[in-house]
Every structure is written in C-alpha cells, then in structure tokens.
Amino acid sequence: MSNENDDLRRIRALSATLHQHNFRYYILDDPQVSDAEYDRLLKELEELESRYPKAVAKDSPTRKVGVTWTPEDFVADKLPSVEHRVPMLSLENAMGTDEVRDWVERVRKGLELTEGDPDPPLTVEYKFDGVAISLLYEDGVLVRAATRGDGVTGEEVTGTARTIRSVPPQLKDKTPPPRIELRGEVVLQNADFEALNASRSQDEGLFANPRNAAAGTLRQLDPRIAAKRPLDVFIYGIGDQEGIDLSVQKDLIDHIERWGFQPCPFLREASGADELIAIYEEVMEVRDDLPFDIDGLVIKVQGAGLREQLGMRARSPRWAVALKFPARQETTKLLDIQVQVGRTGALTPVAHLEPVNVGGVTVSRAGLHNPKEIARKDLRIGDDVVIQRAGDVIPQVVKPVDSLRDGSQKPYEFPTSCPECNGAVHYPEEEIIPYCDNFQCPAQIRGRLEHFASRRALDIDGLGEKLIDQLVTEGLVTVPSDLYSLSVDQVAGLDRMAVKSAENLLAALEVSKGRPFSRVLHALGIRHVGERVAELIVDDTLEIDTLMAADEERLAQIEGLGEIIARSIVAFFEIPAVQNEIKVLRDAGLTFHQEKAETSGTEGAFSGLTVVITGTMPTLSRDDAKQKIIASGGKVVGSVSSKTDLLLAGEKAGSKLKKATDLGIEVIDEEELLKRVGD
Ligand code: IVH
C-alpha cells in the first residue's frame, strides 16, 4: 500500500513532468515522449488527484483536459517575482594580483592562522561573464528557474530555462535530494552571439556582447524566442538545499556532472597567493581562445567548516573572491570617421575616438571594416560607442549607445571619391570593400612601394616608410622600378641620409634582384595574391610570360586559386602601366622565372629525390622549405606525378596530397623534414 506522502510526492513529480512535456511539445516543437506515454502519465495524475482533491495545484496539467494547450499558455505578460529562500550573494572583487594577496591575508586572519600554519585549501574556477540563474529541483524535477534580481527577489524565468539545452529537466539520479537549488551562469557562446547579431535587423539593434545578449534572452516573456538562441548554463554553486553538503567544489562538480549538467570547463586546486597568481597568468593567456567570455577567476575556500568560520559580509561571503581580468570593453565618443587608402586602393574606414583606457592600453582609433558595417551598426559621428579590445587584434567599434543620442549626432556618409586623390570609388562585384580606381593615387603609390620593399616581399634593407615618403615627395620614385635607377647622389641628398646610407640602400636593391620569382610576384602587389598564392602560381606557371598570357579559366585551375583571384590577376596584367613596369623591372635584372626543378647538386638527406611541397607549414614558408630540400641535394617540382618520390605536406593540403596518397608516395611533414636535414 502506498502511503500519502509518497502519493503527494508523485503528484508533484507527475505535474512537473507533464508541464515539461507540454512545454517541449508546444514551445520547442520537440516532444520527448509518445502521445500514448503522455496520456498514460496524465491518466495516472488524474487518478491520484481524484483521491487527494486538496493536492490539485491551480496550474495542474489536468486542468486543461479536453482543451488543447497553446503556445500562449506558456507566455507570461510579465515575469513573476520570486523570493530567494537563500539570498543570491555577489562576490567581492580583487582587481589584480596585489588585491588577491590582500584577500589571502584576510582569509588567514579570519581563520586565525599564524605564520607557520599552511594556507587553507582553495579552488579556482572561471568567472563566467553571463547572467546568474537559480534552478530549483524538487524530487529531481526542475520546478522553477529565477534570475538573481536584487539578490533577495528575482524574476521567474522557468519557461526560458526549459529551452536551455544544458539544463536537464530532470536530474539523472534514482534518489535525488528532495529539494536542491543549483546556481550557475547563463552564457551565450561567442559563435552563437556573432550569429545572433548578424541576424538582427537595424531596428532590433545589436547586442554589445554575449552577456547582454544572454541577459536579454533570459528575460524574454515568450520562451519561443529563447528557444531559437542557444543559451548555455554552467553550474558553480548551490543555494537552498536539504541534506547534502556540497561545500567542496570538487564534490559539487562531480554531482552536477552526474546529474546531467555539462562538465565544468575549469577547476583547479590551489593554496596560497603565488599559486593563485600563476593560475591567473596562465588563464589570461588562453582567455581569448575560449568559446565563451570570462571576466576573471573565482577563488573559493573549501569546506563547510572553514566557510562558516569566515562568515559573510553584507552582500558577499568572506570565503570567496572574484579575481577580475582587465576589462575589454569601454565606451567613448566617436569623434570622426576617416578613410584610409591601402596599396591595392582598398578604402578602409577608421574610427577616431576620444582616447580611452581599455585594460591598460589607450585606444584612440578603431577598425570599422567597411561602409556596410557602419550602416549596419548605424554609427553616427558624435555617438557614444562601445569599443572592444581583445588579444592582439586592432580595437573594434562594437555598437553605438543609442540611448545616449541627443540629436546632435550626424549620420555618416562614405565618400564617393578617394580622400587622397579624388579618384572614382568603385565596388567590385561580390566585394563589400570599396576601391580607389586611380592607379596613380599617391596613397597607393606609397603603399605599393612599402609592400614591395617589405620583409616578406623583396626584403629591401633600409627602405622603410619614412624614406619611401621622401622619395615619393621628392618625385624620385613613383613605381618600384624607379628604385633601380636611383643614384647615390640622389639618395644622399635626402633628409637624414648620407653617402654611406645611400650606398647601403643601393647595395640592398642589388641583393633584391636575386630574390626568387615567387617573392617578386608577391612584391608586385596584385590584389588577393599574397605570399602563399604567389608560390602556388609559380609552382604551376614557371615564368612571367606564360602567366601574363594566361586567361581566367587557366588560372582558376591552379590548385588553391579560385575565380576571384584569377580575375584579379588578369585585370592586373591588363593595365598598360603594369606591363611597362614589368618590362623595366626585368631589364633591371629582377628574377621573373623559376627553374623547372631546382637542385643544388650537393649530396645530402634528399640526394636524388624529387619532392613536391603542398599546404602551409607550421613554421617554415614554402620557400624556406624548398631551400632546405635543395640544399640537401633534393629537387623540388610543382606537381605530383609517378616520378615524385616524396610529398612534403602542411596544413590545408589539397589535391596534391590526395594524388600522392593515391599513387602511394611517401608523405612527410615539416617536423620530419627538419629531422632529415638535421635542423
Ligand atoms: S560563486 C556566493 N562562481 O559572478 C558566491 N559566481 O559577482 C556566489 N559568477 O552573481 C557566486 N562565475 O553570477 C560564482 N564560477 C563562479 C562564477 C560566478 C560567474 C558570477 C555570479 C555572481 C557574480 C558575482
């Protein structure tokens, strides 16, 4: 015979389960049980309720019998308030390593430890940059979810929480605790955040960061909106509980993982400030590579006894602290947008900002990508804007703070002519980047020369931005070939130059004539032809005449090239000035062809072997790899055939790798190459 307590518990569990199933059916369109199973559960609940009429809840799933539920039944007109039985506290912040040392000292004092005593056991976890959530499970069933609110009163978000894939509707536990409230952080992963922002219209506005997007989503009244946005939850603690001690973080994590929550991505044990600081520095390094945002670390003293002994401050426990990372977002004023002209004529807008300190670095300029981005973000001159600095990347303007607009902000119009030369601006098909079409644009001239002389192109020692600027201003140089007819006198006459430095420059120019064809091709600055594409072209097409005569179709067949690159190459060589330039560079003695197979004739690890190179190597450029093989007696050719002995393959190796494997040719990687040549 069943006893009344068991029956009442069963009523609660059945109601919760049926609510869950209704929700999955009407909101998520993804039922988890068959209709027949659903009917069985409903029938069981009806029978139980008929025996205990007092136990029938106002919102019991049985109250809708005979009438179908609709999605609107799950949409609240306002989020109901929820009282937290155990307040949701916040954390004291430590803004860096000195403050964390202070905290450790305070903890030691609080525990009445003296000099010889060891430090108390601590754990370190990520401080997730999202929104706090409380998840209440009764008899293992999720019955209520709530936001933190002011810590005492929050808002009920059960509907939204049920849409979250990492919130199990039922704890995987045969004997779940009768009541347990889990606390964690709701986050939106960065990739999902980017996708969400990309899908938003101008009217909807952009979310500044994943945290805002998660908060905005969690508090939606209609759970169908949240169902479309893949929120995630990381559990980090407990609130209200009966009969279970989870004051050791490792125990908590073990439990929550067993119950069906996603694993904790980071948990370390530590003791003492030095260990904490080492972990802090380690995590700072990987922070930008994580798929979600964290804004610091949370350090917690382990064990109920120690926690009790330390006690609470007004709103935060003394047994925990948030060790914060430097902020990455700030707001400042958008003073102006200026357009930069690159060597290919690409026009890139740059934001000029009121200088602001972001995590220790003063930012006064930020990238804006292209005119479409400016329009999409609806940026206006004079706006307050959110800017962001992450890792090494150039700071970005994230979005305007629309609510601070006072009418004085001016919409921005992208110039219709080049700001450097007034030339026409044109948008090539399929590209959202505008270009200045004037090949003689001074900004392009300078840019092309800088690129030509740069380290990865012809590596002309001593020819930097300042000297190029002078050479162009003095009218001595407009195209790279002009460099090769400079005289010592001309150069020595420039500012801050002397005979010696002029001679050095001319000697460096002489050296550049010996650089291989692929470097020359890269140095020419053809749009879309970088170092690697240049090498691919040279491997396939060994000299300049064949290349200049090739049509788009022929070029697009080269491994690693596509239509866009092919079109760009053809367009480049069609320019009469380019044709002339190549003739002059050739006459000056630069290298415009490549031997079919290069070999040094020396004996070595690769003697007598014909090698093909494909893909990107982790550290070596293809040219470096090739030189190493040649220096060890090998021969490097462009395409794989039955005569090939070895394939050196890097990342993104394509058809050559497949062909080599099909032909049973030995494939080696960079590490093996370096081993064989004895580097
Ligand atoms: S423990 C009593 N652990 O940070 C201590 N909080 O400023 C309760 N947070 O409201 C918090 N990651 O939303 C804890 N691993 C973590 C956390 C974390 C993020 C948030 C939490 C809290 C805020 C405190």
XYZ file of C-alpha atoms and ligand atoms in Angstrom:
703
model
C 0.000 0.000 0.000
C 1.267 3.405 -0.852
C 1.412 5.997 1.848
C 0.037 9.518 1.475
C 3.438 11.185 1.451
C 4.613 9.093 -1.462
C 1.398 9.846 -3.347
C 1.717 13.581 -2.834
C 5.314 13.473 -3.952
C 4.250 11.511 -7.031
C 1.577 14.143 -7.812
C 4.214 16.857 -7.719
C 6.631 14.896 -9.868
C 3.967 13.957 -12.416
C 2.753 17.555 -12.680
C 6.267 18.815 -13.242
C 6.971 16.132 -15.820
C 3.760 16.817 -17.694
C 4.435 20.557 -17.688
C 7.804 19.717 -19.127
C 6.281 17.575 -21.876
C 3.670 20.210 -22.727
C 6.419 22.726 -22.985
C 8.540 20.592 -25.259
C 5.526 19.894 -27.425
C 4.094 23.406 -27.731
C 7.181 25.609 -27.489
C 10.127 23.579 -28.656
C 8.214 21.506 -31.228
C 10.337 18.645 -29.979
C 8.374 16.201 -27.822
C 10.361 13.668 -25.853
C 7.620 11.104 -25.288
C 4.992 9.464 -27.472
C 1.400 10.661 -27.256
C 0.500 7.328 -25.688
C 3.113 7.714 -22.951
C 1.898 11.260 -22.325
C -1.687 10.023 -21.982
C -0.611 7.331 -19.504
C 1.148 9.913 -17.296
C -1.839 12.260 -17.453
C -4.221 9.444 -16.537
C -2.088 8.470 -13.562
C -2.106 12.067 -12.348
C -5.886 12.341 -12.780
C -6.420 9.239 -10.684
C -4.116 10.426 -7.924
C -5.661 13.883 -7.892
C -9.165 12.409 -7.605
C -8.026 10.746 -4.358
C -6.426 13.923 -2.980
C -8.561 16.836 -4.233
C -6.716 19.215 -1.915
C -3.447 18.476 -3.658
C -4.651 19.652 -7.065
C -2.491 22.623 -7.997
C -4.041 25.705 -9.593
C -1.948 25.160 -12.692
C -2.175 21.354 -12.688
C -1.747 19.883 -16.174
C -5.049 18.044 -15.607
C -6.983 21.309 -15.520
C -6.672 21.594 -19.276
C -8.238 18.215 -20.030
C -10.286 18.199 -23.183
C -8.929 21.556 -24.264
C -5.620 21.778 -26.069
C -2.767 23.839 -24.762
C -1.471 26.591 -26.995
C 1.947 28.245 -27.007
C 0.329 31.334 -25.486
C -0.327 29.341 -22.324
C 3.413 29.491 -21.761
C 3.833 33.200 -22.385
C 3.617 35.384 -19.299
C 2.504 39.008 -19.574
C 5.109 39.926 -17.010
C 7.841 37.936 -15.305
C 6.527 36.901 -11.859
C 8.634 37.723 -8.795
C 10.422 35.002 -6.908
C 11.744 35.210 -3.358
C 15.090 33.508 -2.898
C 14.923 31.431 0.281
C 18.697 31.758 0.464
C 19.831 35.171 -0.845
C 21.862 35.173 -4.044
C 25.009 36.941 -2.952
C 27.595 38.687 -5.000
C 31.356 38.492 -4.773
C 33.974 40.859 -3.545
C 36.292 41.885 -6.403
C 40.076 41.724 -6.412
C 41.399 43.858 -9.257
C 44.735 42.184 -9.787
C 47.472 40.290 -8.049
C 48.126 42.683 -5.142
C 44.500 42.620 -4.130
C 44.414 38.840 -4.264
C 47.382 38.728 -1.870
C 45.426 41.004 0.467
C 42.437 38.676 0.274
C 44.556 35.620 1.128
C 45.918 37.526 4.120
C 42.408 38.444 5.284
C 41.316 34.816 4.953
C 44.301 33.690 7.047
C 43.407 36.239 9.697
C 39.763 35.233 9.625
C 40.792 31.646 10.226
C 43.196 32.755 12.959
C 46.140 31.167 11.202
C 49.589 32.156 12.336
C 52.863 32.268 10.489
C 53.754 28.600 10.455
C 50.246 27.428 9.561
C 49.664 26.264 5.988
C 47.262 28.167 3.717
C 43.672 26.865 3.602
C 42.578 24.754 0.609
C 41.240 26.842 -2.276
C 39.748 26.210 -5.685
C 39.931 28.385 -8.750
C 37.278 28.407 -11.467
C 36.318 30.652 -14.328
C 34.225 33.683 -13.602
C 31.728 33.284 -16.423
C 30.656 36.575 -17.933
C 26.933 35.966 -18.191
C 23.837 36.225 -16.023
C 23.235 34.387 -12.773
C 20.419 31.868 -12.637
C 18.860 29.790 -9.867
C 17.457 26.383 -10.805
C 15.222 24.711 -8.263
C 14.811 20.929 -8.452
C 12.220 19.145 -6.324
C 12.457 15.382 -6.215
C 14.862 15.700 -9.112
C 12.468 17.659 -11.340
C 13.096 21.233 -12.460
C 10.222 23.217 -10.975
C 11.422 26.801 -11.085
C 14.139 28.980 -12.544
C 14.808 32.533 -11.462
C 17.156 35.431 -12.092
C 19.202 36.944 -9.321
C 17.345 40.260 -9.258
C 18.464 42.229 -6.202
C 19.657 39.033 -4.560
C 16.529 38.642 -2.441
C 13.796 38.933 -5.046
C 14.365 37.725 -8.586
C 12.205 37.108 -11.614
C 10.849 33.769 -12.658
C 12.251 32.537 -15.970
C 11.260 28.871 -15.841
C 9.971 28.856 -19.418
C 13.190 30.205 -20.844
C 15.290 27.915 -18.667
C 13.459 24.912 -20.040
C 14.681 25.843 -23.537
C 18.324 25.646 -22.470
C 19.964 22.502 -23.730
C 22.387 22.292 -20.805
C 19.616 22.458 -18.189
C 18.379 18.911 -17.572
C 14.611 18.922 -16.950
C 15.173 16.020 -14.596
C 18.266 15.174 -12.571
C 19.784 11.860 -13.548
C 19.554 10.357 -10.085
C 17.490 7.457 -8.751
C 17.423 9.064 -5.299
C 17.594 12.802 -5.924
C 17.663 15.185 -2.976
C 14.057 16.237 -2.132
C 14.929 19.840 -2.785
C 18.062 21.391 -4.221
C 18.639 24.770 -5.755
C 21.564 24.955 -8.149
C 23.130 28.222 -9.118
C 25.058 28.991 -12.207
C 25.673 31.370 -15.022
C 23.749 31.588 -18.266
C 26.002 32.423 -21.187
C 25.791 32.626 -24.939
C 28.835 31.182 -26.653
C 30.762 33.666 -28.773
C 29.988 31.995 -32.093
C 26.263 31.919 -31.277
C 26.439 35.550 -30.210
C 28.070 36.546 -33.523
C 25.420 34.624 -35.444
C 22.639 36.238 -33.429
C 23.963 39.754 -34.039
C 24.458 39.032 -37.725
C 20.802 38.033 -37.997
C 19.451 41.165 -36.325
C 17.927 43.995 -38.287
C 18.866 47.622 -37.785
C 15.626 48.252 -35.895
C 16.320 45.464 -33.465
C 19.803 46.854 -32.791
C 22.933 44.931 -31.909
C 23.873 43.367 -28.608
C 27.143 44.803 -27.318
C 28.433 41.480 -26.038
C 27.398 37.897 -25.295
C 26.469 38.806 -21.722
C 23.924 41.432 -22.799
C 22.532 39.026 -25.358
C 22.196 36.268 -22.740
C 20.524 38.628 -20.259
C 18.131 39.962 -22.897
C 17.247 36.454 -23.957
C 16.770 35.027 -20.476
C 14.252 37.719 -19.556
C 12.093 37.312 -22.657
C 8.465 36.638 -21.811
C 7.996 34.333 -24.760
C 10.188 31.236 -24.392
C 9.941 30.644 -28.137
C 12.454 33.479 -28.598
C 14.947 31.860 -26.244
C 14.368 28.511 -27.926
C 15.913 29.986 -31.074
C 19.008 31.224 -29.245
C 21.284 28.532 -27.889
C 21.885 29.637 -24.317
C 24.134 27.567 -22.088
C 24.436 27.124 -18.345
C 27.495 26.480 -16.206
C 26.664 25.498 -12.647
C 29.037 26.864 -9.985
C 27.230 26.584 -6.682
C 24.169 25.769 -4.633
C 21.579 27.791 -2.786
C 18.701 26.246 -0.913
C 19.267 22.586 -0.135
C 18.180 19.732 2.077
C 20.522 17.099 3.379
C 23.535 17.423 1.133
C 26.878 19.132 1.728
C 28.443 20.454 -1.447
C 30.814 22.980 0.080
C 33.805 21.310 -1.540
C 33.781 22.452 -5.145
C 35.044 19.117 -6.444
C 32.068 17.306 -4.827
C 29.673 19.829 -6.318
C 31.155 19.410 -9.785
C 31.042 15.608 -9.525
C 27.394 15.770 -8.535
C 26.275 18.196 -11.184
C 28.041 16.280 -13.929
C 26.382 13.052 -12.810
C 23.023 14.820 -12.716
C 23.335 15.682 -16.393
C 24.799 19.187 -16.454
C 27.667 19.913 -18.764
C 31.155 19.410 -17.348
C 32.863 22.238 -15.550
C 35.381 23.620 -18.050
C 37.986 24.628 -15.479
C 38.609 23.751 -11.850
C 41.961 23.915 -10.090
C 43.014 23.335 -6.559
C 45.425 25.870 -5.124
C 46.864 27.109 -1.895
C 48.469 30.453 -1.243
C 48.690 33.646 -3.287
C 51.624 32.578 -5.503
C 49.722 29.618 -6.881
C 46.655 31.785 -7.476
C 48.716 34.331 -9.371
C 50.320 31.632 -11.538
C 46.859 30.338 -12.483
C 45.673 33.882 -13.149
C 48.516 34.472 -15.580
C 48.003 31.129 -17.247
C 44.284 31.708 -17.831
C 44.836 35.271 -19.085
C 46.855 33.720 -21.916
C 44.044 31.456 -23.083
C 41.163 33.777 -22.303
C 40.739 34.895 -25.904
C 40.740 31.337 -27.217
C 37.800 30.163 -25.099
C 34.453 29.692 -26.852
C 32.723 31.841 -24.206
C 33.574 35.038 -22.318
C 35.062 35.002 -18.853
C 35.847 38.162 -16.927
C 38.066 36.704 -14.242
C 38.509 33.815 -11.846
C 36.505 32.900 -8.777
C 38.505 31.669 -5.819
C 36.713 29.756 -3.077
C 37.763 28.402 0.301
C 36.901 24.710 0.522
C 34.779 23.045 3.173
C 31.688 23.981 5.200
C 33.617 24.413 8.450
C 36.090 26.942 7.119
C 33.348 28.806 5.240
C 31.276 29.078 8.391
C 34.241 30.318 10.359
C 34.875 33.063 7.795
C 31.227 34.080 7.514
C 29.630 36.815 5.463
C 29.923 40.488 4.732
C 26.728 42.425 3.928
C 26.291 41.075 0.426
C 29.161 38.683 -0.146
C 30.802 35.746 1.563
C 34.275 36.194 3.047
C 35.218 32.743 1.781
C 35.202 33.679 -1.912
C 36.600 36.393 -4.139
C 36.399 37.332 -7.816
C 39.850 37.972 -9.265
C 38.953 40.144 -12.226
C 40.709 40.411 -15.579
C 41.217 43.819 -17.144
C 38.076 44.971 -18.953
C 37.999 44.704 -22.708
C 35.053 46.912 -23.494
C 34.689 50.614 -22.760
C 32.516 53.399 -24.024
C 33.837 56.589 -25.548
C 32.917 59.228 -28.153
C 33.168 58.642 -31.866
C 34.811 61.898 -32.981
C 35.166 61.184 -36.664
C 35.448 58.508 -39.289
C 38.354 58.782 -41.684
C 39.104 56.679 -44.704
C 42.494 55.065 -45.253
C 43.715 54.109 -48.699
C 45.704 50.901 -48.899
C 48.210 49.859 -51.519
C 45.607 47.967 -53.508
C 43.346 51.003 -53.408
C 41.111 49.408 -50.768
C 39.351 52.110 -48.754
C 39.012 51.257 -45.086
C 37.123 53.409 -42.634
C 38.857 54.079 -39.323
C 37.110 55.435 -36.248
C 38.783 58.349 -34.459
C 37.843 58.190 -30.822
C 38.155 60.251 -27.707
C 41.118 58.444 -26.124
C 40.019 55.880 -23.566
C 41.884 53.391 -21.436
C 40.845 49.814 -22.155
C 42.548 47.339 -19.876
C 45.706 49.439 -19.550
C 46.034 50.491 -23.207
C 44.937 53.879 -24.513
C 42.738 53.494 -27.559
C 42.091 56.418 -29.897
C 41.487 54.647 -33.188
C 39.495 51.555 -34.062
C 38.699 49.491 -37.120
C 35.312 49.706 -38.789
C 35.791 47.092 -41.544
C 33.740 48.586 -44.389
C 30.903 51.008 -45.180
C 28.266 48.269 -44.910
C 29.331 47.614 -41.321
C 28.985 51.301 -40.467
C 25.489 51.352 -41.917
C 24.544 48.076 -40.231
C 25.667 49.390 -36.863
C 24.060 52.745 -37.633
C 27.097 54.640 -36.333
C 26.847 58.417 -36.292
C 29.586 60.971 -35.727
C 29.311 62.196 -32.136
C 27.839 58.915 -30.899
C 28.862 57.322 -27.635
C 30.168 53.981 -28.769
C 31.138 50.678 -27.200
C 34.635 49.708 -28.195
C 36.396 46.449 -27.634
C 39.962 45.240 -27.476
C 40.646 41.510 -27.472
C 44.041 39.853 -27.628
C 46.275 41.362 -30.242
C 43.588 42.428 -32.670
C 43.025 46.052 -33.563
C 40.321 47.587 -31.358
C 36.841 47.443 -32.844
C 33.777 49.630 -32.583
C 31.050 47.302 -31.402
C 27.941 49.474 -31.470
C 26.565 52.890 -30.674
C 24.829 53.528 -27.348
C 21.585 54.705 -28.964
C 20.010 55.669 -25.681
C 22.571 58.461 -25.237
C 21.724 60.195 -28.505
C 20.583 63.803 -28.170
C 20.017 64.700 -31.804
C 23.442 66.254 -32.337
C 24.894 63.078 -33.860
C 25.435 63.168 -37.580
C 24.858 60.244 -39.898
C 27.994 59.258 -41.748
C 28.244 59.121 -45.492
C 31.009 57.180 -47.094
C 32.959 59.353 -49.570
C 32.157 58.835 -53.220
C 35.655 59.855 -54.256
C 39.054 58.866 -52.908
C 40.080 61.105 -49.993
C 43.726 61.028 -51.171
C 43.409 61.707 -54.899
C 39.741 62.412 -55.561
C 39.655 59.432 -57.908
C 36.457 57.485 -58.502
C 35.403 54.908 -55.903
C 34.178 51.607 -57.140
C 32.758 48.443 -55.547
C 33.954 45.319 -57.356
C 31.330 42.634 -57.755
C 30.994 40.271 -54.789
C 33.068 42.584 -52.623
C 31.824 44.940 -49.980
C 35.079 46.849 -49.867
C 35.230 49.994 -51.979
C 38.338 50.702 -54.023
C 40.010 53.826 -55.368
C 40.462 53.088 -59.057
C 43.280 55.520 -59.672
C 46.456 53.540 -60.101
C 48.409 56.791 -59.667
C 46.801 57.641 -56.316
C 49.696 58.823 -54.081
C 48.480 56.698 -51.179
C 48.539 53.646 -53.395
C 51.959 54.567 -54.767
C 53.395 54.782 -51.263
C 51.576 51.646 -50.188
C 52.834 49.638 -53.162
C 56.413 50.735 -52.561
C 56.194 49.850 -48.870
C 54.812 46.462 -49.748
C 57.428 45.901 -52.464
C 60.259 46.542 -50.013
C 58.677 44.707 -47.066
C 60.373 41.803 -45.353
C 58.149 39.068 -46.758
C 58.304 40.527 -50.283
C 61.704 41.723 -51.583
C 63.081 42.493 -48.135
C 64.982 45.622 -49.117
C 67.045 46.570 -46.107
C 66.754 50.222 -45.038
C 63.828 51.091 -47.296
C 61.072 51.915 -44.832
C 58.010 54.128 -44.644
C 59.887 57.393 -43.981
C 62.414 57.003 -46.769
C 59.694 55.971 -49.221
C 57.700 59.025 -48.249
C 60.669 61.246 -49.058
C 61.464 59.513 -52.318
C 57.857 59.941 -53.454
C 57.555 63.544 -52.273
C 60.813 64.478 -53.988
C 59.444 62.972 -57.182
C 62.312 60.487 -57.399
C 60.176 57.363 -57.310
C 56.618 56.560 -58.324
C 56.865 52.902 -59.253
C 59.113 50.187 -57.815
C 61.241 50.044 -60.976
C 62.295 53.664 -60.335
C 64.171 52.388 -57.296
C 66.629 50.557 -59.505
C 67.760 53.704 -61.334
C 68.407 55.769 -58.215
C 71.917 57.157 -57.874
C 73.977 57.527 -54.700
C 73.859 61.306 -55.122
C 70.081 61.424 -55.354
C 69.636 59.347 -52.229
C 72.411 61.009 -50.256
C 70.717 64.366 -50.827
C 67.636 63.348 -48.858
C 66.935 64.307 -45.283
C 68.905 62.351 -42.709
C 70.721 60.394 -45.438
C 74.426 60.417 -46.237
C 76.714 58.815 -48.807
C 77.188 55.738 -46.662
C 73.495 55.101 -46.095
C 72.781 55.794 -49.794
C 75.368 53.206 -50.793
C 73.830 50.733 -48.389
C 70.433 51.246 -49.948
C 71.764 50.680 -53.453
C 73.524 47.533 -52.274
C 70.258 46.279 -50.720
C 68.489 46.926 -54.015
C 71.171 44.872 -55.774
C 70.544 41.980 -53.365
C 66.816 42.130 -54.082
C 67.461 41.223 -57.712
C 68.397 37.732 -56.594
C 65.107 37.058 -54.747
C 63.127 34.192 -56.250
C 60.275 34.719 -58.701
C 57.569 33.945 -56.147
C 58.781 36.800 -53.933
C 58.827 39.161 -56.910
C 55.293 38.134 -57.804
C 54.168 38.740 -54.230
C 56.006 42.095 -54.216
C 54.064 43.302 -57.269
C 51.063 43.653 -55.000
C 48.372 42.019 -57.098
C 45.084 42.125 -55.213
C 44.490 38.729 -53.484
C 47.970 37.443 -54.352
C 49.797 37.022 -51.067
C 52.900 35.050 -50.290
C 51.301 31.652 -50.491
C 49.215 32.251 -53.603
C 52.346 33.597 -55.323
C 54.155 30.368 -54.528
C 51.287 28.288 -55.846
C 51.260 30.267 -59.082
C 54.999 29.998 -59.544
C 54.935 26.256 -58.880
C 52.430 25.895 -61.672
C 53.461 28.581 -64.112
C 57.174 28.921 -64.130
C 57.713 32.267 -65.767
C 56.146 35.647 -66.263
C 55.273 35.474 -69.983
C 53.095 32.385 -69.571
C 51.477 33.949 -66.549
C 50.677 37.212 -68.320
C 49.229 35.321 -71.260
C 47.019 33.039 -69.128
C 43.274 33.651 -69.106
C 40.963 33.408 -66.083
C 39.944 29.863 -66.834
C 43.522 28.650 -66.978
C 44.479 30.465 -63.760
C 41.448 29.263 -61.852
C 42.629 25.699 -62.460
C 45.757 26.210 -60.382
C 45.460 24.428 -57.052
C 44.470 26.844 -54.317
C 43.269 29.598 -56.658
C 39.684 30.423 -57.461
C 37.758 32.657 -59.785
C 38.186 35.826 -57.753
C 41.973 35.512 -57.616
C 42.119 34.544 -61.294
C 40.070 37.574 -62.276
C 42.240 39.861 -60.199
C 45.459 38.566 -61.810
C 44.121 39.003 -65.341
C 42.869 42.504 -64.568
C 46.248 43.436 -63.103
C 48.289 42.377 -66.107
C 45.881 44.150 -68.455
C 46.928 47.538 -67.051
C 49.383 49.059 -69.575
C 51.401 50.697 -66.779
C 51.829 47.275 -65.178
C 53.061 45.764 -68.415
C 55.593 48.545 -68.757
C 56.662 48.218 -65.135
C 57.351 44.532 -65.526
C 59.455 45.166 -68.596
C 61.567 47.728 -66.736
C 61.956 45.507 -63.668
C 63.033 42.664 -65.923
C 65.574 44.837 -67.670
C 66.845 45.923 -64.273
C 67.649 42.275 -63.573
C 64.931 41.044 -61.210
C 64.010 37.369 -61.337
C 60.919 36.561 -63.376
C 61.273 32.873 -63.895
C 61.913 29.746 -61.938
C 63.888 26.683 -62.921
C 61.629 23.733 -63.571
C 63.295 21.702 -60.920
C 65.773 23.322 -58.670
C 68.650 21.315 -57.330
C 71.930 22.252 -55.786
C 73.698 19.091 -56.918
C 75.068 18.599 -53.430
C 74.872 15.355 -51.513
C 72.524 15.195 -48.538
C 69.409 13.721 -46.982
C 67.380 14.388 -50.127
C 70.000 13.419 -52.753
C 68.377 12.195 -55.920
C 64.848 12.680 -54.582
C 62.130 14.622 -56.353
C 59.962 16.417 -53.828
C 56.657 18.262 -54.115
C 55.528 20.759 -51.474
C 51.893 21.393 -50.628
C 49.909 23.125 -47.871
C 51.015 25.519 -45.167
C 53.829 24.509 -42.849
C 53.647 25.372 -39.133
C 56.835 27.457 -39.096
C 58.578 27.363 -42.486
C 57.442 29.259 -45.570
C 57.314 27.155 -48.718
C 60.361 28.990 -49.957
C 62.319 28.155 -46.805
C 61.275 24.510 -47.044
C 62.286 24.394 -50.660
C 65.708 25.904 -49.972
C 66.302 23.303 -47.272
C 65.430 20.431 -49.593
C 67.602 21.817 -52.387
C 70.489 22.390 -50.016
C 70.279 18.718 -49.016
C 70.520 17.582 -52.627
C 66.817 17.262 -53.407
C 64.869 18.515 -56.381
C 61.636 20.444 -55.893
C 58.961 20.329 -58.569
C 55.493 21.772 -58.807
C 53.187 18.854 -59.421
C 52.776 15.296 -58.221
C 53.399 12.521 -60.728
C 54.640 8.945 -60.722
C 58.147 10.403 -60.745
C 57.638 12.098 -57.405
C 59.500 10.475 -54.507
C 58.195 12.491 -51.586
C 55.435 14.905 -50.721
C 56.053 17.495 -48.027
C 52.577 18.324 -46.778
C 51.470 21.059 -44.416
C 48.010 22.142 -43.305
C 45.188 22.509 -45.803
C 46.980 20.269 -48.279
C 44.502 19.703 -51.100
C 44.511 17.709 -54.298
C 48.258 17.142 -54.299
C 48.030 15.212 -51.057
C 45.183 13.123 -52.377
C 47.054 12.371 -55.589
C 50.239 11.497 -53.721
C 48.326 9.154 -51.403
C 46.610 7.556 -54.376
C 49.984 6.968 -56.006
C 51.424 5.550 -52.783
C 54.005 8.326 -52.492
C 55.588 8.851 -49.098
C 54.234 11.929 -47.324
C 56.264 13.797 -44.698
C 55.585 16.855 -42.570
C 57.710 19.806 -41.528
C 58.939 18.087 -38.393
C 60.215 15.132 -40.412
C 61.829 17.467 -42.970
C 63.698 19.291 -40.237
C 64.755 15.984 -38.725
C 66.099 14.706 -42.035
C 68.035 17.848 -42.864
C 69.375 17.823 -39.331
C 67.896 21.156 -38.156
S 30.075 31.952 -6.955
C 28.427 33.462 -3.032
N 31.305 31.187 -9.147
O 29.670 36.352 -10.530
C 29.159 33.294 -4.266
N 29.965 33.132 -9.234
O 29.852 38.894 -8.694
C 28.283 33.182 -5.440
N 29.842 34.171 -11.457
O 26.466 36.758 -9.272
C 28.953 33.264 -6.715
N 31.125 32.704 -12.472
O 26.688 35.351 -11.377
C 30.493 32.093 -8.573
N 32.408 30.361 -11.008
C 31.603 31.272 -10.452
C 31.050 32.325 -11.190
C 30.234 33.264 -10.538
C 30.393 33.791 -12.622
C 29.000 35.373 -11.256
C 27.737 35.114 -10.493
C 27.696 36.125 -9.397
C 28.744 37.092 -9.785
C 29.404 37.632 -8.529
